[in-house]
Amino acid sequence: MGFLDIDNVTKSYGSVQVLNSTQIEVEEGEFLVLVGPSGCGKSTLLNMIAGLEKVSDGEIRINGTRVNEVRPADRNIAMVFQSYALYPNMTVRGNISFGMEMHGVPKPEREAKIAEVAELLQITHLLDRKPGQLSGGQRQRVAMGRALTRYPDVFLFDEPLSNLDAKLRVDMRTEIKKLHQKLGTTIVYVTHDQIEALTLSTRIAVMFGGDVQQLGTPQEIYDNPANMFVAGFMGSPAMNLLPARLLRQDGVMCAGLKLADGSEVLLPFPRAEGLDRYAGREIVLGIRPEAMTDPEGADRDSPALAQVDLPVDVVEPAGSDTFVTVSLGGRDAIGRFRAHTQARAGHPARFAFDMAKAVAFDPKTEARLA
Amino acid sequence: MSIPLSFGRISLYLLLGLFCIYYLLPLYVMVANSLKPLDEITSGGMMALPSDWTLAPWRSAWSEAQVGVEATGLRPYFTNSLVMVVPAVMITTLMGALNGYVLTKWRFRGDTLIFGLILFGCFIPFQIVLIPMARTLGLLGLSGTVPGLVFVHVIYGISFSTLYFRNYYAAFPTELVRAAEIDGAGFFTIFRRILLPNSGPIAVVCVIWLFTNIWNDFLFGASFSDFDSQPMTVALNNLVQSSTGVKEYNVHFAGAIMAALPTLFVYVVAGRFFVRGLMTGSVKG
Ligand SMILES: Nc1ncnc2c1ncn2[C@@H]1O[C@H](COP(=O)(O)OP(=O)(O)O)[C@@H](O)[C@H]1O
Ligand SMILES: [Mg+2]
């Protein structure tokens, strides 16, 4: 049993079920990120943890205690909203102090705590301003300050960075991570941004269509996505998902990929060794752009490096890397080359496939096979 | 920037000037005639400025003229109206705010139906409720009293104030309410500390609307009041209609202006808050 237990929780609005039976155990001090496209039920789940939405079925436990019927204020949670939800009629000080006031914290103690939190978030000089006089980043800090006054068991964040511009978003991301490292409080964090999920979390729950598609560490999710949705959603540029044929050639499992000219290239695929029942059948080969690179940039320690010459369609320099597009299995596959690659559009270039990193999916069920 | 004075422009200004005069003329007549002795009016000088300026008609209308049985002037009725309108406006506004809060932030099954029924109250003509209301006031023991009038006006005003506040609060960010809930605030604390302080603009609209309607109401005042609880409008009517002696037009004009001043005052004082956006920067930005 975890510190925060989401035990077979479902949520329906009327006859529409928006969250199917969900099981997540969060350990104390974990940073769990719920990630998924808009409308997949992330906020709904978070609001149920907060107590702002009723649980239709199942149980939520914090620290071993069932909280389904406990008021939000008594759950010992703190929440940061996407819109910050600062009270416009109160100063920053008033905003931070309101929760403590409601919980009957005496004034001197409140003042001390406000000073401490303001110091931590560097908003001391803003304490007497109204929210309307703050920039987006400053509002964000105040919203976090308000949450920090409570020594909560669990911090809940609902897309806290999505209203900030790109630069500020990266800065605040780092600050949230630092804060977590400093305080060690359990965090459940909702975002639709897979990079935020990968950088912040200790564990990720990838959600789609009211289901948790995969729950695991960022590494597990990135390296071994449970299905094609997770593979396509996590990572940028996305994992290449290429129709391929699985076959045994000279005693070795290989993935066969069609080229634009109709010929087939065979890549030894040791991870598929156990998949004899799929031999001769169609699969979807999943390979990340960085596992499809120039030989000089490839991971030389990889146990399964396969080199082939392929005709390049497009070359896109992107500063630190160059993205090279090639047609494989009828799809555009993107490889990540070093910046100074010699690859030219219309000419063949040598690719090194790190097949130890490649995965295979069933084209029908979309689940991972290997 | 200068706009060339074309023929069109000139005729536009002329037309606007004409309308100004048209609308301001009655006010001019009232003010001018309330400041002259009666013989100046009866001798036919309705449009002229007073030649002999006097405040006597105002004094008479305020404290000397024969309105009811005694020659009290309009003063006691002015007080009646104030004592009626202030609590009526306050209670109605507050209840409208509370209704709007519940209907938008604490939604429940059937809330739209209830809102629809409340709205229905906006369309019920005054005359229909006269007799049932008289009966109700009698049962409550409020017949012929100022509290009785307050009661009637509150009942009638709630539909409108609910409509105003519901629509305003529908656009009020629900996340603020949720944040306050997590902060530990209860139903009424959220209302008092979060909703109400951010309701300035709509409260002003509501107060102006209610004040004007309740202060100017004649039908309920005439139907449900006694001699000692009559509001200003009814008293003014009595003053003008009183059949004893000559008609003192200058006093009537002064009384009519007195009856109109409070609503004017509310417009001027509250109107400036109309435009203030009090919600800037609460959410997003
Ligand atoms: N009050 C509600 N009534 C009906 N459906 C709702 C309500 N709130 C959310 N939903 C639906 O539930 C689904 C999940 O919503 P939400 O949890 O907000 O998604 P997100 O992952 O974008 O945060 C959406 O399809 C949404 O339309
Ligand atoms: Mg959401």
XYZ file of C-alpha atoms and ligand atoms in Angstrom:
683
model
C 0.000 0.000 0.000
C 1.330 3.383 -0.992
C 1.191 6.777 0.642
C -1.487 7.926 -1.762
C -3.640 5.099 -3.038
C -5.940 5.438 -5.992
C -7.778 2.175 -5.726
C -10.025 1.162 -8.637
C -11.330 4.691 -8.943
C -13.836 5.495 -11.677
C -15.667 8.666 -12.570
C -18.852 9.126 -14.555
C -20.857 12.199 -15.390
C -24.355 10.860 -15.804
C -24.055 7.902 -18.131
C -20.682 8.964 -19.534
C -17.700 7.336 -17.919
C -14.732 9.710 -18.253
C -12.309 7.772 -16.066
C -12.208 3.997 -16.210
C -11.112 1.926 -13.268
C -7.774 3.396 -12.268
C -5.194 1.905 -9.966
C -2.168 3.962 -8.931
C -0.075 3.707 -5.799
C 2.109 6.683 -5.026
C 4.950 6.311 -2.535
C 5.788 9.068 -0.059
C 8.048 11.687 -1.619
C 7.293 10.608 -5.163
C 6.743 13.029 -8.012
C 3.983 11.453 -10.059
C 3.080 13.103 -13.342
C -0.250 12.431 -15.029
C 0.297 13.140 -18.692
C -1.950 12.797 -21.704
C -3.763 14.758 -24.373
C -6.550 17.160 -23.505
C -9.767 15.546 -22.307
C -8.227 12.260 -21.180
C -9.353 12.696 -17.575
C -6.203 14.010 -15.877
C -7.875 16.959 -14.164
C -10.812 14.793 -13.204
C -8.507 12.379 -11.413
C -6.599 15.198 -9.727
C -9.828 16.889 -8.613
C -10.975 13.637 -7.081
C -7.748 13.417 -5.105
C -8.348 17.003 -3.989
C -11.947 16.267 -3.083
C -13.363 18.767 -5.549
C -15.085 16.011 -7.501
C -16.943 13.043 -6.061
C -15.497 9.607 -6.682
C -18.069 7.535 -8.589
C -16.612 4.219 -7.557
C -13.491 2.971 -5.804
C -11.473 4.436 -2.997
C -8.814 7.086 -2.497
C -6.576 6.731 0.547
C -4.029 9.194 1.846
C -1.648 7.812 4.399
C -3.813 4.743 4.810
C -7.021 6.651 5.534
C -9.982 6.587 3.180
C -10.712 10.172 2.144
C -13.637 9.765 -0.270
C -15.961 11.585 2.103
C -13.431 14.020 3.577
C -13.796 17.717 2.692
C -10.997 19.182 0.532
C -9.872 21.400 3.394
C -9.456 18.445 5.731
C -7.488 16.226 3.362
C -4.240 17.987 4.064
C -3.536 18.586 0.419
C -2.560 21.781 -1.376
C -3.334 22.566 -4.967
C -1.962 24.884 -7.623
C -4.408 25.617 -10.411
C -3.740 26.212 -14.074
C -5.209 29.707 -13.853
C -3.430 30.274 -10.496
C -6.821 31.173 -8.974
C -5.469 34.043 -6.914
C -8.135 36.032 -5.066
C -8.188 39.316 -6.985
C -9.473 41.359 -4.067
C -6.642 40.375 -1.727
C -2.992 41.290 -1.720
C -0.349 38.646 -2.228
C 0.013 38.545 1.549
C -3.724 38.056 1.927
C -3.724 35.316 -0.683
C -0.965 33.389 1.034
C -2.431 33.925 4.460
C -6.056 33.059 3.657
C -5.713 29.301 4.001
C -3.894 29.587 7.317
C -6.504 32.036 8.560
C -9.248 29.563 7.640
C -7.411 26.851 9.531
C -7.227 29.048 12.611
C -3.484 29.648 12.590
C -2.690 32.553 14.962
C -1.562 35.787 13.369
C 2.096 35.867 14.490
C 2.566 32.350 13.176
C 0.940 33.320 9.888
C 3.228 36.313 9.504
C 6.281 34.164 10.130
C 5.171 31.556 7.636
C 4.384 34.176 4.977
C 7.857 35.640 5.403
C 9.430 32.206 5.140
C 7.506 31.205 2.023
C 8.049 34.589 0.383
C 11.756 34.232 1.022
C 11.810 30.760 -0.475
C 10.036 31.887 -3.642
C 11.641 35.339 -3.800
C 8.381 37.236 -3.722
C 8.991 39.268 -0.556
C 8.910 42.540 -2.485
C 5.524 41.641 -3.979
C 3.657 40.911 -0.756
C 1.590 44.094 -0.775
C 0.586 43.992 -4.412
C -2.686 42.753 -5.832
C -2.617 39.809 -8.267
C -3.613 42.167 -11.082
C -0.282 43.941 -10.706
C 1.824 40.817 -11.177
C 3.315 39.165 -14.235
C 2.448 35.598 -15.153
C 5.570 34.159 -13.557
C 5.036 36.129 -10.366
C 1.434 34.939 -10.105
C 2.702 31.428 -10.543
C 5.059 31.869 -7.608
C 2.331 33.325 -5.433
C 0.085 30.398 -6.256
C 2.848 28.035 -5.186
C 3.480 30.121 -2.089
C -0.141 29.751 -1.111
C 0.165 25.990 -1.450
C 3.427 25.870 0.475
C 2.060 27.320 3.712
C 0.291 24.149 4.613
C 2.904 21.396 5.094
C 0.544 19.283 3.006
C 0.764 15.518 2.688
C 0.323 15.832 -1.048
C 0.847 18.688 -3.466
C -1.460 18.746 -6.463
C -0.566 20.723 -9.578
C -2.937 21.101 -12.518
C -0.990 22.273 -15.563
C 0.718 24.996 -13.539
C 3.032 26.113 -16.315
C 0.769 26.097 -19.335
C -0.037 29.807 -19.107
C 3.593 30.880 -19.150
C 5.707 31.679 -22.163
C 8.267 29.128 -23.299
C 11.316 30.599 -21.582
C 9.611 31.127 -18.245
C 8.128 27.671 -18.439
C 11.571 26.105 -18.541
C 12.761 28.228 -15.607
C 9.742 27.459 -13.456
C 10.038 23.787 -14.320
C 13.491 23.739 -12.830
C 12.248 25.619 -9.784
C 9.470 23.151 -9.165
C 11.963 20.312 -9.407
C 14.292 22.064 -6.962
C 11.395 22.661 -4.616
C 10.522 19.002 -4.661
C 14.098 18.018 -3.966
C 14.258 20.473 -1.087
C 10.926 19.638 0.547
C 10.526 15.990 -0.417
C 6.735 16.285 -0.359
C 4.674 13.897 -2.448
C 3.515 15.573 -5.642
C 0.886 14.685 -8.195
C 1.322 16.867 -11.230
C -0.913 17.100 -14.293
C 0.388 18.192 -17.669
C -0.203 17.576 -21.343
C 3.451 18.325 -22.060
C 5.482 15.138 -22.355
C 8.781 16.989 -21.839
C 7.552 18.349 -18.521
C 6.534 14.838 -17.592
C 9.909 13.343 -18.467
C 11.986 16.048 -16.781
C 10.033 16.406 -13.545
C 8.697 13.034 -12.597
C 9.957 10.115 -10.624
C 7.070 8.201 -12.169
C 4.693 8.898 -15.020
C 1.161 7.769 -15.663
C 0.379 8.192 -19.347
C -3.364 8.591 -19.790
C -5.606 8.413 -22.809
C -9.349 8.004 -23.230
C -9.986 7.643 -19.502
C -7.427 4.881 -19.053
C -3.934 4.797 -17.664
C -2.012 3.450 -20.644
C 1.227 2.953 -18.790
C 2.603 3.662 -15.353
C 6.343 3.673 -14.876
C 9.548 5.606 -14.451
C 10.401 8.093 -17.202
C 13.096 5.686 -18.399
C 10.720 2.725 -18.611
C 8.120 4.780 -20.418
C 10.640 6.187 -22.845
C 12.527 2.988 -23.571
C 9.740 0.459 -23.364
C 6.420 2.127 -24.163
C 3.555 -0.235 -23.422
C 1.731 0.498 -26.638
C 1.805 2.589 -29.768
C -0.065 5.473 -28.152
C 2.548 5.879 -25.435
C 5.324 5.448 -27.981
C 3.929 8.195 -30.162
C 3.027 10.534 -27.321
C 6.234 10.501 -25.313
C 9.374 11.891 -26.910
C 10.034 14.603 -29.461
C 10.416 14.065 -32.334
C 8.132 11.099 -31.796
C 9.265 7.515 -32.038
C 9.175 6.258 -35.631
C 6.418 3.664 -35.950
C 7.159 1.724 -39.110
C 5.188 -1.126 -40.680
C 7.598 -4.043 -40.937
C 7.752 -7.788 -41.395
C 9.214 -10.104 -38.794
C 11.232 -13.015 -40.195
C 13.969 -15.431 -39.308
C 16.986 -15.128 -41.610
C 20.074 -17.349 -41.178
C 18.797 -18.256 -37.710
C 18.521 -14.607 -36.635
C 15.281 -12.682 -36.005
C 15.110 -9.743 -38.413
C 12.777 -6.861 -39.123
C 12.189 -6.317 -42.810
C 11.390 -2.766 -43.912
C 10.253 -1.767 -47.406
C 12.162 1.017 -49.091
C 10.701 3.516 -51.538
C 12.045 1.544 -54.534
C 10.246 -1.629 -53.396
C 13.323 -3.453 -52.136
C 13.491 -4.596 -48.542
C 16.154 -3.908 -45.961
C 16.685 -6.485 -43.204
C 17.751 -5.404 -39.722
C 18.755 -8.054 -37.176
C 16.356 -7.645 -34.245
C 17.566 -9.658 -31.252
C 14.866 -8.331 -28.934
C 12.321 -10.220 -31.032
C 13.982 -13.587 -30.438
C 11.057 -14.878 -28.399
C 8.530 -13.909 -31.054
C 8.685 -16.930 -33.310
C 4.925 -17.097 -33.473
C 5.016 -13.712 -35.224
C 7.632 -14.795 -37.764
C 6.448 -13.949 -41.256
C 3.786 -11.577 -39.966
C 3.365 -7.851 -40.022
C 4.456 -5.878 -36.998
C 5.063 -2.206 -36.270
C 8.685 -1.465 -35.568
C 9.211 1.356 -33.102
C 12.543 3.106 -33.222
C 13.454 6.467 -31.743
C 15.219 9.033 -33.914
C 18.360 8.890 -31.752
C 18.593 5.116 -32.339
C 18.727 5.787 -36.066
C 21.833 7.861 -36.574
C 25.101 8.216 -38.456
C 27.698 5.533 -37.646
C 30.011 8.043 -35.951
C 27.249 9.180 -33.626
C 25.988 5.711 -32.793
C 26.325 4.036 -29.418
C 29.352 1.773 -29.981
C 28.544 -0.328 -26.927
C 25.212 -1.357 -28.348
C 24.978 -5.124 -28.714
C 22.920 -4.841 -31.892
C 24.139 -2.126 -34.203
C 23.065 -2.569 -37.820
C 24.503 -0.358 -40.558
C 22.767 0.207 -43.889
C 22.916 2.731 -46.701
C 19.566 4.380 -47.341
C 18.463 7.099 -49.780
C 17.886 10.367 -47.918
C 14.715 12.366 -48.648
C 15.100 15.474 -46.502
C 17.853 16.962 -44.345
C 16.822 19.410 -41.623
C 19.602 21.035 -39.603
C 18.381 21.972 -36.111
C 21.469 23.444 -34.498
C 22.769 20.761 -32.195
C 21.441 17.938 -34.398
C 20.438 17.362 -37.974
C 17.243 15.465 -38.684
C 17.405 13.168 -41.686
C 14.223 11.788 -43.212
C 14.115 8.530 -45.086
C 11.215 6.447 -46.363
C 10.918 3.152 -44.467
C 7.970 0.775 -44.586
C 6.020 3.402 -46.500
C 6.403 6.014 -43.757
C 8.746 8.913 -43.243
C 11.264 7.873 -40.630
C 13.322 10.534 -38.906
C 16.894 9.887 -37.840
C 18.865 12.159 -35.538
C 22.339 12.783 -36.982
C 25.177 14.841 -35.632
C 25.152 18.496 -36.648
C 27.979 18.185 -39.169
C 26.716 15.166 -41.040
C 27.614 14.749 -44.705
C 24.144 13.437 -45.541
C 22.572 15.176 -48.552
C 19.011 14.973 -49.796
C 18.727 12.687 -52.799
C 21.936 10.826 -51.964
C 22.404 7.665 -49.959
C 23.706 8.017 -46.426
C 24.898 5.412 -44.003
C 22.511 4.804 -41.077
C 23.385 2.951 -37.897
C 20.295 1.355 -36.324
C 20.606 0.612 -32.628
C 18.260 -2.378 -32.732
C 18.752 -3.028 -29.008
C 16.620 0.084 -28.487
C 13.979 -0.790 -31.075
C 10.625 -2.206 -29.995
C 7.902 -4.116 -31.785
C 4.146 -3.584 -31.612
C 1.207 -5.661 -32.692
C -0.452 -3.655 -35.480
C -3.934 -4.754 -34.372
C -3.892 -4.447 -30.588
C -1.165 -1.764 -30.698
C 0.383 -3.403 -27.626
C 4.144 -3.903 -27.379
C 5.419 -7.371 -28.295
C 9.109 -6.889 -27.597
C -7.472 66.525 -35.420
C -10.064 68.790 -36.934
C -13.175 67.678 -38.737
C -14.236 69.958 -41.584
C -17.570 71.593 -40.824
C -19.544 70.181 -43.691
C -23.236 70.750 -44.159
C -23.910 67.273 -42.768
C -21.980 67.980 -39.593
C -23.739 71.242 -38.972
C -27.166 69.714 -39.384
C -26.100 66.890 -37.080
C -25.145 69.329 -34.334
C -28.328 71.295 -34.872
C -30.417 68.149 -34.532
C -28.565 67.066 -31.401
C -28.931 70.530 -29.902
C -32.624 70.412 -30.624
C -32.994 67.088 -28.836
C -31.038 68.445 -25.877
C -33.446 71.314 -25.539
C -36.378 68.970 -26.005
C -35.240 66.727 -23.159
C -34.071 69.457 -20.831
C -37.092 71.700 -21.228
C -39.287 69.927 -18.650
C -36.467 70.061 -16.132
C -36.023 73.748 -16.825
C -39.727 74.405 -16.358
C -39.748 72.514 -13.075
C -36.705 74.198 -11.625
C -37.632 77.705 -12.824
C -41.205 77.534 -11.594
C -40.259 76.037 -8.251
C -38.222 79.157 -7.574
C -40.841 81.834 -8.263
C -43.926 83.083 -6.385
C -47.275 81.652 -7.440
C -48.596 84.882 -9.011
C -45.717 84.880 -11.498
C -46.922 81.503 -12.764
C -50.647 82.281 -12.791
C -50.000 85.511 -14.639
C -48.822 83.355 -17.530
C -45.023 83.376 -17.241
C -44.524 79.591 -17.310
C -41.393 79.724 -19.471
C -39.771 82.800 -18.026
C -37.000 82.826 -15.469
C -38.175 83.967 -12.029
C -38.051 87.752 -11.654
C -38.494 87.476 -7.909
C -36.319 84.493 -6.822
C -37.647 82.662 -3.768
C -37.099 79.406 -1.860
C -40.504 79.615 -0.200
C -42.121 76.942 -2.437
C -39.334 74.489 -1.465
C -39.784 75.226 2.219
C -43.525 74.820 1.863
C -43.302 71.543 -0.025
C -40.773 70.152 2.447
C -42.391 71.013 5.759
C -45.565 73.140 5.523
C -47.877 72.039 2.745
C -51.082 70.156 3.453
C -50.470 66.574 2.344
C -52.437 64.316 4.611
C -54.618 65.368 7.476
C -51.969 67.634 8.932
C -49.873 70.273 7.248
C -46.579 68.407 7.530
C -45.148 68.915 4.057
C -43.453 65.993 2.290
C -40.758 65.454 4.914
C -42.297 62.497 6.819
C -43.104 60.735 3.536
C -39.603 61.286 2.284
C -38.440 59.536 5.426
C -40.952 56.742 4.828
C -39.556 56.222 1.354
C -35.981 56.169 2.626
C -36.829 53.732 5.398
C -38.524 51.580 2.795
C -36.038 51.777 -0.036
C -32.755 51.279 1.810
C -33.545 47.935 3.479
C -35.494 46.758 0.437
C -32.559 47.415 -1.889
C -30.035 45.919 0.516
C -31.985 42.762 1.236
C -32.912 42.223 -2.412
C -29.366 42.724 -3.647
C -27.924 40.413 -1.023
C -30.475 37.707 -1.683
C -29.935 38.010 -5.420
C -26.210 37.613 -4.874
C -26.767 34.566 -2.687
C -29.107 33.017 -5.251
C -26.660 33.712 -8.055
C -23.857 32.171 -6.022
C -25.786 28.978 -5.359
C -27.117 28.710 -8.907
C -23.654 28.966 -10.455
C -21.158 27.630 -7.916
C -23.145 25.036 -5.959
C -25.127 23.561 -8.750
C -27.658 20.900 -7.961
C -30.153 18.770 -9.801
C -32.955 20.966 -11.131
C -31.115 24.240 -10.654
C -31.889 25.419 -14.186
C -35.580 24.800 -13.602
C -35.484 26.803 -10.376
C -33.657 29.622 -12.114
C -36.301 29.543 -14.848
C -39.063 29.815 -12.272
C -37.320 32.718 -10.540
C -36.927 34.434 -13.911
C -40.626 33.981 -14.466
C -41.129 36.447 -11.627
C -39.693 39.200 -13.842
C -42.679 38.944 -16.132
C -45.536 38.970 -13.637
C -47.422 42.287 -13.895
C -47.859 44.201 -10.634
C -51.636 44.338 -10.893
C -52.069 40.574 -10.811
C -50.563 40.199 -7.368
C -52.354 43.102 -5.676
C -55.126 41.099 -4.063
C -53.138 37.989 -3.074
C -50.422 40.253 -1.736
C -52.903 42.266 0.313
C -54.168 39.027 1.815
C -50.630 37.823 2.530
C -49.670 41.093 4.197
C -52.812 40.879 6.286
C -51.940 37.361 7.427
C -48.416 38.466 8.256
C -49.730 41.469 10.170
C -47.783 43.817 7.933
C -50.704 45.614 6.270
C -50.286 49.349 5.994
C -46.761 49.386 7.379
C -43.387 50.336 5.932
C -41.965 46.827 6.626
C -44.906 45.509 4.624
C -43.842 47.624 1.648
C -40.248 46.456 2.105
C -41.522 42.892 2.006
C -43.459 43.459 -1.219
C -40.553 45.126 -2.956
C -38.099 42.447 -1.862
C -40.362 39.742 -3.248
C -40.717 41.573 -6.528
C -37.057 42.532 -6.820
C -35.510 39.133 -6.142
C -36.230 37.867 -9.650
C -34.249 40.716 -11.156
C -31.371 40.716 -8.701
C -31.051 36.931 -9.068
C -30.922 37.280 -12.837
C -28.202 39.928 -12.634
C -26.011 38.063 -10.185
C -26.472 34.658 -11.714
C -25.272 35.886 -15.076
C -22.383 37.739 -13.505
C -21.258 34.810 -11.376
C -21.575 32.418 -14.312
C -18.500 34.162 -15.700
C -16.776 34.254 -12.312
C -13.886 31.744 -12.315
C -14.979 28.600 -10.502
C -11.338 27.817 -9.770
C -11.363 30.670 -7.236
C -14.165 28.967 -5.370
C -12.353 25.647 -5.494
C -9.137 27.221 -4.272
C -11.033 28.742 -1.368
C -12.604 25.378 -0.617
C -9.176 23.804 -0.414
C -8.051 26.709 1.750
C -10.759 25.656 4.164
C -13.386 28.310 3.580
C -17.011 27.269 3.989
C -20.099 28.191 1.991
C -20.718 31.591 3.542
C -17.072 32.495 3.992
C -16.458 31.961 0.285
C -19.488 34.105 -0.474
C -18.446 36.894 1.861
C -14.686 36.888 1.324
C -14.323 35.857 -2.325
C -17.549 36.443 -4.271
C -18.957 39.603 -2.717
C -15.745 41.679 -2.818
C -15.547 40.964 -6.543
C -19.167 41.823 -7.281
C -18.801 45.613 -7.413
C -19.946 46.280 -10.979
C -23.011 44.054 -10.881
C -23.974 45.251 -7.393
C -23.970 48.814 -8.714
C -26.181 47.868 -11.643
C -28.511 46.016 -9.344
C -28.688 48.819 -6.763
C -29.409 51.467 -9.380
C -32.122 49.364 -10.926
C -33.779 48.450 -7.635
C -33.466 51.881 -6.080
C -35.039 53.580 -9.077
C -37.883 51.105 -9.286
C -38.693 50.963 -5.614
C -38.349 54.670 -5.016
C -40.528 55.507 -8.016
C -43.137 52.824 -7.353
C -46.623 54.204 -6.974
C -48.961 51.245 -7.296
C -47.709 49.188 -4.346
C -47.274 52.351 -2.293
C -50.855 53.428 -2.971
C -52.245 49.933 -2.419
C -50.452 48.743 0.675
C -49.764 51.844 2.783
C -51.660 53.776 5.410
C -51.621 57.535 5.983
C -48.563 57.271 8.189
C -46.644 54.834 5.989
C -47.173 56.398 2.572
C -44.086 56.688 0.415
C -43.001 59.878 -1.320
C -44.687 59.117 -4.637
C -48.100 58.691 -3.054
C -47.650 61.771 -0.887
C -46.658 63.828 -3.914
C -49.808 62.713 -5.645
C -51.852 63.718 -2.597
C -50.120 67.077 -2.495
C -50.907 67.791 -6.123
C -54.441 66.415 -5.938
C -55.433 68.143 -2.692
C -58.574 70.055 -3.576
C -58.467 72.699 -0.897
C -57.810 76.222 -2.089
C -55.761 77.320 -5.059
C -53.334 75.009 -6.831
C -49.843 75.992 -5.740
C -47.945 75.003 -8.849
C -44.625 76.292 -7.579
C -44.937 74.058 -4.492
C -45.926 71.111 -6.666
C -42.885 71.592 -8.857
C -40.604 71.774 -5.824
C -42.173 68.609 -4.423
C -41.766 66.784 -7.724
C -38.079 67.669 -7.888
C -37.631 66.468 -4.310
C -39.195 63.156 -5.252
C -36.810 62.802 -8.182
C -33.582 63.906 -6.476
C -32.641 60.662 -4.667
C -32.672 58.569 -7.853
C -30.615 61.256 -9.575
C -28.201 61.168 -6.661
C -27.855 57.373 -6.899
C -27.106 57.589 -10.616
C -24.422 60.190 -10.128
C -22.740 58.521 -7.153
C -23.018 54.891 -8.253
C -22.663 55.515 -11.962
C -18.978 56.181 -11.726
C -18.414 52.633 -10.452
C -20.209 51.256 -13.464
C -17.151 51.232 -15.647
C -14.571 50.063 -13.155
C -13.369 46.590 -14.032
C -12.773 45.037 -10.647
C -11.895 41.608 -11.904
C -8.698 42.430 -13.749
C -5.902 39.985 -13.107
C -7.680 37.367 -11.050
C -7.185 34.569 -13.463
C -4.766 34.089 -16.327
C -3.375 37.185 -17.926
N -18.691 18.552 -15.211
C -18.564 17.730 -16.268
N -19.634 17.173 -16.856
C -19.515 16.356 -17.916
N -18.353 16.003 -18.466
C -17.232 16.511 -17.935
C -17.269 17.392 -16.815
N -15.995 17.732 -16.499
C -15.208 17.100 -17.394
N -15.949 16.348 -18.249
C -15.426 15.499 -19.326
O -14.498 14.609 -18.766
C -13.421 14.398 -19.646
C -12.111 14.597 -18.931
O -11.978 15.941 -18.586
P -10.678 16.484 -17.863
O -10.365 15.629 -16.705
O -10.888 17.927 -17.584
O -9.585 16.322 -18.995
P -8.060 16.794 -18.984
O -7.268 15.544 -19.134
O -7.916 17.655 -20.210
O -7.787 17.523 -17.732
C -13.617 15.336 -20.823
O -14.077 14.591 -21.904
C -14.649 16.298 -20.347
O -15.460 16.707 -21.409
Mg -7.274 19.595 -17.430
